[in-house]
PDB file of C-alpha atoms and ligand atoms in Angstrom:
ATOM      1  CA  MET A   1       9.239 -17.624 -15.366  1.00  0.00           C
ATOM      2  CA  LYS A   2       6.657 -19.775 -13.455  1.00  0.00           C
ATOM      3  CA  ILE A   3       3.394 -20.570 -15.371  1.00  0.00           C
ATOM      4  CA  ILE A   4       0.610 -21.092 -12.770  1.00  0.00           C
ATOM      5  CA  ARG A   5      -2.933 -22.455 -13.438  1.00  0.00           C
ATOM      6  CA  THR A   6      -4.517 -22.958 -10.075  1.00  0.00           C
ATOM      7  CA  ILE A   7      -5.440 -20.563  -7.203  1.00  0.00           C
ATOM      8  CA  LYS A   8      -3.953 -22.786  -4.657  1.00  0.00           C
ATOM      9  CA  GLU A   9      -0.537 -22.836  -6.275  1.00  0.00           C
ATOM     10  CA  LEU A  10      -0.654 -18.965  -7.078  1.00  0.00           C
ATOM     11  CA  LYS A  11      -1.419 -18.163  -3.338  1.00  0.00           C
ATOM     12  CA  SER A  12       1.434 -20.393  -2.128  1.00  0.00           C
ATOM     13  CA  GLU A  13       3.872 -18.790  -4.631  1.00  0.00           C
ATOM     14  CA  ILE A  14       3.121 -15.152  -3.886  1.00  0.00           C
ATOM     15  CA  ILE A  15       2.152 -15.212  -0.291  1.00  0.00           C
ATOM     16  CA  ASN A  16       5.320 -13.511   0.984  1.00  0.00           C
ATOM     17  CA  ILE A  17       5.734 -10.962  -1.706  1.00  0.00           C
ATOM     18  CA  TYR A  18       5.147  -7.460  -0.414  1.00  0.00           C
ATOM     19  CA  ASN A  19       6.010  -5.422  -3.464  1.00  0.00           C
ATOM     20  CA  LEU A  20       4.095  -7.458  -6.093  1.00  0.00           C
ATOM     21  CA  GLY A  21       3.029  -5.810  -9.392  1.00  0.00           C
ATOM     22  CA  PHE A  22      -0.013  -7.210 -11.216  1.00  0.00           C
ATOM     23  CA  VAL A  23      -0.877  -6.745 -14.920  1.00  0.00           C
ATOM     24  CA  PRO A  24      -4.254  -8.190 -15.821  1.00  0.00           C
ATOM     25  CA  THR A  25      -4.583  -9.038 -19.489  1.00  0.00           C
ATOM     26  CA  MET A  26      -6.669 -11.056 -21.959  1.00  0.00           C
ATOM     27  CA  GLY A  27      -3.569 -11.871 -23.948  1.00  0.00           C
ATOM     28  CA  GLY A  28      -3.031 -11.339 -27.742  1.00  0.00           C
ATOM     29  CA  PHE A  29      -0.192  -9.167 -26.795  1.00  0.00           C
ATOM     30  CA  HIS A  30       0.939  -6.017 -28.454  1.00  0.00           C
ATOM     31  CA  LYS A  31       3.175  -3.014 -27.446  1.00  0.00           C
ATOM     32  CA  GLY A  32       0.399  -1.595 -25.277  1.00  0.00           C
ATOM     33  CA  HIS A  33       0.381  -4.569 -22.950  1.00  0.00           C
ATOM     34  CA  LEU A  34       4.140  -4.755 -22.969  1.00  0.00           C
ATOM     35  CA  SER A  35       4.253  -1.030 -21.836  1.00  0.00           C
ATOM     36  CA  LEU A  36       2.328  -2.122 -18.817  1.00  0.00           C
ATOM     37  CA  VAL A  37       4.558  -5.074 -18.166  1.00  0.00           C
ATOM     38  CA  LYS A  38       7.685  -2.976 -18.389  1.00  0.00           C
ATOM     39  CA  LYS A  39       6.296  -0.353 -15.885  1.00  0.00           C
ATOM     40  CA  SER A  40       5.696  -3.193 -13.380  1.00  0.00           C
ATOM     41  CA  ILE A  41       9.116  -4.602 -13.843  1.00  0.00           C
ATOM     42  CA  ASN A  42      10.620  -1.255 -13.128  1.00  0.00           C
ATOM     43  CA  LYS A  43       8.537  -0.447 -10.190  1.00  0.00           C
ATOM     44  CA  CYS A  44       8.114  -3.736  -8.373  1.00  0.00           C
ATOM     45  CA  THR A  45      10.294  -6.565  -6.983  1.00  0.00           C
ATOM     46  CA  LYS A  46       8.231  -9.271  -8.655  1.00  0.00           C
ATOM     47  CA  THR A  47       5.701  -9.050 -11.503  1.00  0.00           C
ATOM     48  CA  LEU A  48       2.600 -11.310 -12.122  1.00  0.00           C
ATOM     49  CA  VAL A  49       0.863 -11.215 -15.416  1.00  0.00           C
ATOM     50  CA  SER A  50      -2.584 -12.837 -15.851  1.00  0.00           C
ATOM     51  CA  ILE A  51      -3.904 -14.052 -19.218  1.00  0.00           C
ATOM     52  CA  TYR A  52      -7.535 -14.806 -19.169  1.00  0.00           C
ATOM     53  CA  VAL A  53     -10.275 -14.098 -21.704  1.00  0.00           C
ATOM     54  CA  ASN A  54     -13.122 -13.422 -19.262  1.00  0.00           C
ATOM     55  CA  PRO A  55     -16.529 -14.697 -20.790  1.00  0.00           C
ATOM     56  CA  THR A  56     -18.653 -12.655 -18.409  1.00  0.00           C
ATOM     57  CA  GLN A  57     -17.571  -9.281 -19.824  1.00  0.00           C
ATOM     58  CA  PHE A  58     -18.590 -10.111 -23.369  1.00  0.00           C
ATOM     59  CA  ASN A  59     -22.114  -9.190 -24.296  1.00  0.00           C
ATOM     60  CA  ASN A  60     -21.903 -11.177 -27.507  1.00  0.00           C
ATOM     61  CA  LYS A  61     -20.887 -14.840 -27.632  1.00  0.00           C
ATOM     62  CA  LYS A  62     -19.491 -14.535 -31.262  1.00  0.00           C
ATOM     63  CA  ASP A  63     -17.238 -11.658 -29.984  1.00  0.00           C
ATOM     64  CA  PHE A  64     -15.931 -13.869 -27.155  1.00  0.00           C
ATOM     65  CA  LEU A  65     -15.253 -16.831 -29.600  1.00  0.00           C
ATOM     66  CA  ARG A  66     -13.323 -14.831 -32.073  1.00  0.00           C
ATOM     67  CA  TYR A  67     -11.364 -12.806 -29.629  1.00  0.00           C
ATOM     68  CA  PRO A  68      -7.759 -13.012 -30.691  1.00  0.00           C
ATOM     69  CA  ARG A  69      -5.760 -15.537 -28.583  1.00  0.00           C
ATOM     70  CA  ASN A  70      -2.105 -16.506 -28.992  1.00  0.00           C
ATOM     71  CA  ILE A  71      -0.898 -18.096 -25.769  1.00  0.00           C
ATOM     72  CA  LYS A  72       2.176 -19.620 -27.210  1.00  0.00           C
ATOM     73  CA  LYS A  73       3.514 -16.328 -28.569  1.00  0.00           C
ATOM     74  CA  ASP A  74       2.425 -14.386 -25.419  1.00  0.00           C
ATOM     75  CA  LEU A  75       4.324 -16.798 -23.172  1.00  0.00           C
ATOM     76  CA  LYS A  76       7.392 -16.527 -25.348  1.00  0.00           C
ATOM     77  CA  THR A  77       7.295 -12.672 -25.160  1.00  0.00           C
ATOM     78  CA  LEU A  78       6.888 -12.734 -21.408  1.00  0.00           C
ATOM     79  CA  LYS A  79       9.786 -15.209 -20.980  1.00  0.00           C
ATOM     80  CA  LYS A  80      12.029 -12.914 -22.970  1.00  0.00           C
ATOM     81  CA  MET A  81      11.088 -10.018 -20.558  1.00  0.00           C
ATOM     82  CA  ASN A  82      12.030 -12.206 -17.642  1.00  0.00           C
ATOM     83  CA  ILE A  83       8.561 -12.082 -15.991  1.00  0.00           C
ATOM     84  CA  ASP A  84       8.335 -13.913 -12.701  1.00  0.00           C
ATOM     85  CA  TYR A  85       4.802 -15.257 -12.750  1.00  0.00           C
ATOM     86  CA  VAL A  86       2.065 -15.831 -15.339  1.00  0.00           C
ATOM     87  CA  PHE A  87      -1.288 -16.855 -14.174  1.00  0.00           C
ATOM     88  CA  ILE A  88      -3.438 -18.660 -16.851  1.00  0.00           C
ATOM     89  CA  PRO A  89      -6.628 -19.946 -15.022  1.00  0.00           C
ATOM     90  CA  ASN A  90      -9.518 -21.601 -16.760  1.00  0.00           C
ATOM     91  CA  THR A  91     -13.052 -20.534 -16.125  1.00  0.00           C
ATOM     92  CA  SER A  92     -14.133 -23.282 -13.747  1.00  0.00           C
ATOM     93  CA  GLU A  93     -11.102 -22.478 -11.565  1.00  0.00           C
ATOM     94  CA  ILE A  94     -11.732 -18.790 -11.451  1.00  0.00           C
ATOM     95  CA  TYR A  95     -15.606 -18.973 -10.946  1.00  0.00           C
ATOM     96  CA  LYS A  96     -15.794 -21.975  -8.748  1.00  0.00           C
ATOM     97  CA  GLU A  97     -16.652 -19.710  -5.846  1.00  0.00           C
ATOM     98  CA  LYS A  98     -20.200 -18.271  -6.211  1.00  0.00           C
ATOM     99  CA  ARG A  99     -20.961 -14.901  -5.039  1.00  0.00           C
ATOM    100  CA  LYS A 100     -23.339 -14.523  -2.111  1.00  0.00           C
ATOM    101  CA  LYS A 101     -24.106 -10.833  -2.957  1.00  0.00           C
ATOM    102  CA  LYS A 102     -24.118  -9.250  -6.366  1.00  0.00           C
ATOM    103  CA  LEU A 103     -21.343  -6.741  -6.764  1.00  0.00           C
ATOM    104  CA  SER A 104     -22.469  -3.167  -7.385  1.00  0.00           C
ATOM    105  CA  VAL A 105     -20.837  -1.161 -10.035  1.00  0.00           C
ATOM    106  CA  HIS A 106     -21.095   2.736 -10.109  1.00  0.00           C
ATOM    107  CA  ASN A 107     -24.703   3.580 -10.372  1.00  0.00           C
ATOM    108  CA  ARG A 108     -24.239   5.992 -13.203  1.00  0.00           C
ATOM    109  CA  LYS A 109     -22.484   3.475 -15.350  1.00  0.00           C
ATOM    110  CA  LYS A 110     -24.992   3.442 -18.183  1.00  0.00           C
ATOM    111  CA  VAL A 111     -23.177   5.992 -20.301  1.00  0.00           C
ATOM    112  CA  LEU A 112     -20.568   5.560 -23.075  1.00  0.00           C
ATOM    113  CA  CYS A 113     -19.537   1.806 -23.328  1.00  0.00           C
ATOM    114  CA  GLY A 114     -21.799   1.032 -20.331  1.00  0.00           C
ATOM    115  CA  LYS A 115     -24.780   1.831 -22.421  1.00  0.00           C
ATOM    116  CA  TYR A 116     -23.699   0.028 -25.590  1.00  0.00           C
ATOM    117  CA  ARG A 117     -22.039  -3.106 -24.054  1.00  0.00           C
ATOM    118  CA  LYS A 118     -24.611  -4.590 -21.820  1.00  0.00           C
ATOM    119  CA  ASN A 119     -23.194  -6.081 -18.616  1.00  0.00           C
ATOM    120  CA  HIS A 120     -19.612  -5.489 -19.824  1.00  0.00           C
ATOM    121  CA  PHE A 121     -18.430  -3.459 -16.762  1.00  0.00           C
ATOM    122  CA  GLU A 122     -20.205  -5.780 -14.280  1.00  0.00           C
ATOM    123  CA  GLY A 123     -18.074  -8.627 -15.790  1.00  0.00           C
ATOM    124  CA  VAL A 124     -14.959  -6.538 -15.756  1.00  0.00           C
ATOM    125  CA  ILE A 125     -15.429  -5.413 -12.010  1.00  0.00           C
ATOM    126  CA  ASP A 126     -16.397  -9.097 -11.011  1.00  0.00           C
ATOM    127  CA  ILE A 127     -13.087 -10.677 -12.511  1.00  0.00           C
ATOM    128  CA  VAL A 128     -10.840  -7.809 -11.254  1.00  0.00           C
ATOM    129  CA  ASP A 129     -12.406  -8.223  -7.659  1.00  0.00           C
ATOM    130  CA  ARG A 130     -11.761 -12.002  -7.836  1.00  0.00           C
ATOM    131  CA  PHE A 131      -8.138 -11.494  -8.961  1.00  0.00           C
ATOM    132  CA  LEU A 132      -7.450  -9.012  -6.264  1.00  0.00           C
ATOM    133  CA  ASN A 133      -8.884 -11.180  -3.505  1.00  0.00           C
ATOM    134  CA  ILE A 134      -6.639 -13.881  -4.598  1.00  0.00           C
ATOM    135  CA  ILE A 135      -3.461 -11.976  -5.458  1.00  0.00           C
ATOM    136  CA  ASN A 136      -3.617  -8.851  -3.090  1.00  0.00           C
ATOM    137  CA  PRO A 137      -0.800  -7.086  -5.092  1.00  0.00           C
ATOM    138  CA  LYS A 138       0.748  -3.756  -4.119  1.00  0.00           C
ATOM    139  CA  TYR A 139       0.310  -2.260  -7.552  1.00  0.00           C
ATOM    140  CA  MET A 140      -1.978  -3.030 -10.468  1.00  0.00           C
ATOM    141  CA  PHE A 141      -1.231  -1.602 -14.000  1.00  0.00           C
ATOM    142  CA  LEU A 142      -3.989  -0.532 -16.243  1.00  0.00           C
ATOM    143  CA  GLY A 143      -4.171   1.322 -19.551  1.00  0.00           C
ATOM    144  CA  GLN A 144      -5.780   4.656 -20.172  1.00  0.00           C
ATOM    145  CA  LYS A 145      -6.963   3.285 -23.591  1.00  0.00           C
ATOM    146  CA  ASP A 146      -9.862   1.747 -21.543  1.00  0.00           C
ATOM    147  CA  PHE A 147     -10.598   4.912 -19.628  1.00  0.00           C
ATOM    148  CA  GLN A 148     -14.066   4.185 -18.389  1.00  0.00           C
ATOM    149  CA  GLN A 149     -12.782   0.714 -17.221  1.00  0.00           C
ATOM    150  CA  LEU A 150      -9.903   2.376 -15.429  1.00  0.00           C
ATOM    151  CA  PHE A 151     -12.161   4.878 -13.798  1.00  0.00           C
ATOM    152  CA  LEU A 152     -14.677   2.222 -12.583  1.00  0.00           C
ATOM    153  CA  ILE A 153     -12.002  -0.115 -11.286  1.00  0.00           C
ATOM    154  CA  LYS A 154     -10.308   2.726  -9.413  1.00  0.00           C
ATOM    155  CA  LYS A 155     -13.638   3.576  -7.759  1.00  0.00           C
ATOM    156  CA  HIS A 156     -14.307  -0.120  -6.927  1.00  0.00           C
ATOM    157  CA  VAL A 157     -10.883  -0.967  -5.265  1.00  0.00           C
ATOM    158  CA  LYS A 158     -10.512   2.339  -3.368  1.00  0.00           C
ATOM    159  CA  LYS A 159     -12.086   1.304  -0.096  1.00  0.00           C
ATOM    160  CA  LYS A 160     -11.775  -2.492  -0.555  1.00  0.00           C
ATOM    161  CA  PHE A 161      -8.224  -3.333  -1.402  1.00  0.00           C
ATOM    162  CA  ARG A 162      -4.748  -2.083  -0.532  1.00  0.00           C
ATOM    163  CA  VAL A 163      -3.775  -2.031  -4.194  1.00  0.00           C
ATOM    164  CA  LYS A 164      -2.519   1.151  -5.818  1.00  0.00           C
ATOM    165  CA  ILE A 165      -3.529   1.733  -9.396  1.00  0.00           C
ATOM    166  CA  VAL A 166      -0.894   2.804 -11.877  1.00  0.00           C
ATOM    167  CA  SER A 167      -2.558   4.322 -14.908  1.00  0.00           C
ATOM    168  CA  CYS A 168      -0.452   3.845 -18.082  1.00  0.00           C
ATOM    169  CA  LYS A 169      -0.591   6.087 -21.223  1.00  0.00           C
ATOM    170  CA  THR A 170      -2.135   4.777 -24.558  1.00  0.00           C
ATOM    171  CA  ILE A 171       0.317   3.253 -26.921  1.00  0.00           C
ATOM    172  CA  ARG A 172      -0.536   4.008 -30.619  1.00  0.00           C
ATOM    173  CA  ASP A 173       0.750   2.790 -34.021  1.00  0.00           C
ATOM    174  CA  LYS A 174       2.270   5.118 -36.504  1.00  0.00           C
ATOM    175  CA  ASN A 175      -1.151   5.849 -37.994  1.00  0.00           C
ATOM    176  CA  PHE A 176      -2.231   7.084 -34.514  1.00  0.00           C
ATOM    177  CA  LEU A 177      -4.485   4.163 -33.996  1.00  0.00           C
ATOM    178  CA  ALA A 178      -4.538   2.852 -30.326  1.00  0.00           C
ATOM    179  CA  LEU A 179      -3.111  -0.672 -30.279  1.00  0.00           C
ATOM    180  CA  SER A 180      -5.681  -3.295 -29.442  1.00  0.00           C
ATOM    181  CA  SER A 181      -5.761  -6.995 -29.651  1.00  0.00           C
ATOM    182  CA  ARG A 182      -8.948  -6.722 -31.752  1.00  0.00           C
ATOM    183  CA  ASN A 183      -7.069  -4.676 -34.375  1.00  0.00           C
ATOM    184  CA  SER A 184      -5.820  -7.936 -35.745  1.00  0.00           C
ATOM    185  CA  LEU A 185      -9.418  -8.894 -36.653  1.00  0.00           C
ATOM    186  CA  LEU A 186      -9.381  -5.819 -39.151  1.00  0.00           C
ATOM    187  CA  SER A 187      -8.512  -5.925 -42.811  1.00  0.00           C
ATOM    188  CA  LYS A 188      -5.661  -3.788 -44.004  1.00  0.00           C
ATOM    189  CA  ASN A 189      -8.069  -1.290 -45.509  1.00  0.00           C
ATOM    190  CA  ASN A 190     -10.276  -1.098 -42.326  1.00  0.00           C
ATOM    191  CA  LEU A 191      -7.136  -0.676 -40.291  1.00  0.00           C
ATOM    192  CA  LYS A 192      -6.236   2.313 -42.425  1.00  0.00           C
ATOM    193  CA  ILE A 193      -9.821   3.738 -42.053  1.00  0.00           C
ATOM    194  CA  ALA A 194      -9.474   3.209 -38.138  1.00  0.00           C
ATOM    195  CA  GLY A 195      -6.215   5.141 -38.145  1.00  0.00           C
ATOM    196  CA  ASN A 196      -7.719   7.949 -40.201  1.00  0.00           C
ATOM    197  CA  ILE A 197     -10.674   8.198 -37.782  1.00  0.00           C
ATOM    198  CA  SER A 198      -8.335   8.314 -34.859  1.00  0.00           C
ATOM    199  CA  LYS A 199      -6.412  11.197 -36.472  1.00  0.00           C
ATOM    200  CA  GLU A 200      -9.728  13.033 -37.048  1.00  0.00           C
ATOM    201  CA  LEU A 201     -10.749  12.549 -33.524  1.00  0.00           C
ATOM    202  CA  ASN A 202      -7.401  13.835 -32.223  1.00  0.00           C
ATOM    203  CA  LEU A 203      -7.723  16.967 -34.341  1.00  0.00           C
ATOM    204  CA  LEU A 204     -11.187  17.557 -33.045  1.00  0.00           C
ATOM    205  CA  LYS A 205      -9.852  17.147 -29.494  1.00  0.00           C
ATOM    206  CA  LYS A 206      -7.228  19.747 -30.187  1.00  0.00           C
ATOM    207  CA  LYS A 207      -9.824  22.085 -31.694  1.00  0.00           C
ATOM    208  CA  ILE A 208     -12.016  21.710 -28.616  1.00  0.00           C
ATOM    209  CA  LYS A 209      -9.113  22.319 -26.239  1.00  0.00           C
ATOM    210  CA  LYS A 210      -8.419  25.540 -27.982  1.00  0.00           C
ATOM    211  CA  ASN A 211     -12.076  26.702 -28.231  1.00  0.00           C
ATOM    212  CA  TYR A 212     -14.936  25.018 -26.368  1.00  0.00           C
ATOM    213  CA  LYS A 213     -17.507  26.240 -29.016  1.00  0.00           C
ATOM    214  CA  TYR A 214     -16.574  23.107 -30.989  1.00  0.00           C
ATOM    215  CA  ILE A 215     -18.329  20.902 -28.497  1.00  0.00           C
ATOM    216  CA  LYS A 216     -21.611  22.206 -29.833  1.00  0.00           C
ATOM    217  CA  LYS A 217     -20.527  20.907 -33.302  1.00  0.00           C
ATOM    218  CA  ILE A 218     -20.267  17.349 -32.244  1.00  0.00           C
ATOM    219  CA  ASN A 219     -23.289  16.190 -34.277  1.00  0.00           C
ATOM    220  CA  TYR A 220     -21.723  17.680 -37.368  1.00  0.00           C
ATOM    221  CA  TYR A 221     -18.684  15.578 -36.695  1.00  0.00           C
ATOM    222  CA  ILE A 222     -20.782  12.388 -36.172  1.00  0.00           C
ATOM    223  CA  ASN A 223     -22.396  12.894 -39.599  1.00  0.00           C
ATOM    224  CA  TYR A 224     -19.142  13.947 -41.161  1.00  0.00           C
ATOM    225  CA  ILE A 225     -17.135  10.780 -39.996  1.00  0.00           C
ATOM    226  CA  THR A 226     -20.122   8.431 -40.656  1.00  0.00           C
ATOM    227  CA  LYS A 227     -20.382   9.689 -44.319  1.00  0.00           C
ATOM    228  CA  LYS A 228     -16.629  10.007 -45.054  1.00  0.00           C
ATOM    229  CA  TYR A 229     -15.646   6.647 -43.820  1.00  0.00           C
ATOM    230  CA  GLY A 230     -18.906   4.698 -44.217  1.00  0.00           C
ATOM    231  CA  VAL A 231     -19.034   3.664 -40.488  1.00  0.00           C
ATOM    232  CA  LYS A 232     -21.824   3.394 -37.895  1.00  0.00           C
ATOM    233  CA  ILE A 233     -20.908   5.379 -34.715  1.00  0.00           C
ATOM    234  CA  ASP A 234     -22.276   4.112 -31.407  1.00  0.00           C
ATOM    235  CA  TYR A 235     -21.264   7.270 -29.578  1.00  0.00           C
ATOM    236  CA  LEU A 236     -19.015  10.289 -29.916  1.00  0.00           C
ATOM    237  CA  GLU A 237     -19.108  12.423 -26.803  1.00  0.00           C
ATOM    238  CA  VAL A 238     -16.856  14.965 -25.105  1.00  0.00           C
ATOM    239  CA  ARG A 239     -16.354  14.139 -21.456  1.00  0.00           C
ATOM    240  CA  ASN A 240     -13.756  14.509 -18.745  1.00  0.00           C
ATOM    241  CA  GLU A 241     -13.159  12.787 -15.429  1.00  0.00           C
ATOM    242  CA  ARG A 242     -15.506  15.186 -13.642  1.00  0.00           C
ATOM    243  CA  ASN A 243     -18.536  14.727 -16.039  1.00  0.00           C
ATOM    244  CA  LEU A 244     -17.736  11.167 -17.078  1.00  0.00           C
ATOM    245  CA  PHE A 245     -20.971   9.826 -15.593  1.00  0.00           C
ATOM    246  CA  ASN A 246     -23.370  12.719 -16.090  1.00  0.00           C
ATOM    247  CA  SER A 247     -26.354  11.436 -18.150  1.00  0.00           C
TER     248      SER A 247
HETATM  249  P1  AMP B   1      -6.743  -6.353 -22.482  1.00  0.00           P
HETATM  250  O1  AMP B   1      -5.823  -7.541 -22.702  1.00  0.00           O
HETATM  251  O2  AMP B   1      -7.335  -5.728 -23.712  1.00  0.00           O
HETATM  252  O3  AMP B   1      -7.822  -6.596 -21.603  1.00  0.00           O
HETATM  253  O4  AMP B   1      -5.870  -5.169 -21.965  1.00  0.00           O
HETATM  254  C1  AMP B   1      -5.063  -5.417 -20.724  1.00  0.00           C
HETATM  255  C2  AMP B   1      -4.611  -4.079 -20.213  1.00  0.00           C
HETATM  256  O5  AMP B   1      -3.683  -3.395 -21.119  1.00  0.00           O
HETATM  257  C3  AMP B   1      -5.726  -3.096 -19.873  1.00  0.00           C
HETATM  258  O6  AMP B   1      -5.331  -2.432 -18.707  1.00  0.00           O
HETATM  259  C4  AMP B   1      -5.727  -2.187 -21.053  1.00  0.00           C
HETATM  260  O7  AMP B   1      -6.261  -0.796 -20.780  1.00  0.00           O
HETATM  261  C5  AMP B   1      -4.276  -2.124 -21.413  1.00  0.00           C
HETATM  262  N1  AMP B   1      -4.070  -1.719 -22.734  1.00  0.00           N
HETATM  263  C6  AMP B   1      -4.639  -2.238 -23.908  1.00  0.00           C
HETATM  264  N2  AMP B   1      -4.271  -1.650 -25.053  1.00  0.00           N
HETATM  265  C7  AMP B   1      -3.445  -0.686 -24.716  1.00  0.00           C
HETATM  266  C8  AMP B   1      -2.677   0.295 -25.377  1.00  0.00           C
HETATM  267  N3  AMP B   1      -2.774   0.592 -26.597  1.00  0.00           N
HETATM  268  N4  AMP B   1      -1.917   1.232 -24.622  1.00  0.00           N
HETATM  269  C9  AMP B   1      -1.883   1.149 -23.234  1.00  0.00           C
HETATM  270  N5  AMP B   1      -2.512   0.115 -22.570  1.00  0.00           N
HETATM  271  C10 AMP B   1      -3.316  -0.721 -23.274  1.00  0.00           C
END
């Protein structure tokens, strides 16, 4: 496994690899990340994993600073999986080239997380665009857990890059909670609550799939979950790919 820190070295290493799989991550690995890496290993001749906590996609400095990082453990895991390349750039390396023109993100992005996490998706699209310009992989593996992100990246890369996006299913723990690096910041009790809320949402999804009349009861469910679990909900909406960006 080769650990690479500069763009120059990365380019010279991967220049002749046609069937390269790329898995962008922010580290703090769990089985969700590893499922993407395994998919790439199975599909591609060589696999490159990036580990970079991108500051521009955080709308809150505190959140950026306390984002779970565990590079040593992550590298050990990747080595065991026999990964070919790991790219761990620092911020001055990755942002040394200034953009002449601001990138435009989908013009109806101000829904769901786009509404509640200011400039988050602009930061995500910027970093993905930078990575793809450098790496030019054949495949990029992304999780459905971050569905809005997956959707926006697909849209952004469609006409600009040769890359094919492989969308990977969400991996959950035994309590049905989607695995996430940030889960490690939760107390045992809050993890349990998060699992219970996931189960409630899954039940609601099943009910809605059986009978659309339940969509009209969404405000009831917001109140119910807020009261039962003592949480504040930013948003709970029913959307599909077709109406994802309707406001
Ligand atoms: P992150 O390190 O959180 O930026 O995630 C890196 C990639 O892993 C993204 O494409 C995520 O959507 C994906 N991912 C994160 N958690 C999961 C999960 N529980 N199941 C599947 N994919 C995931």
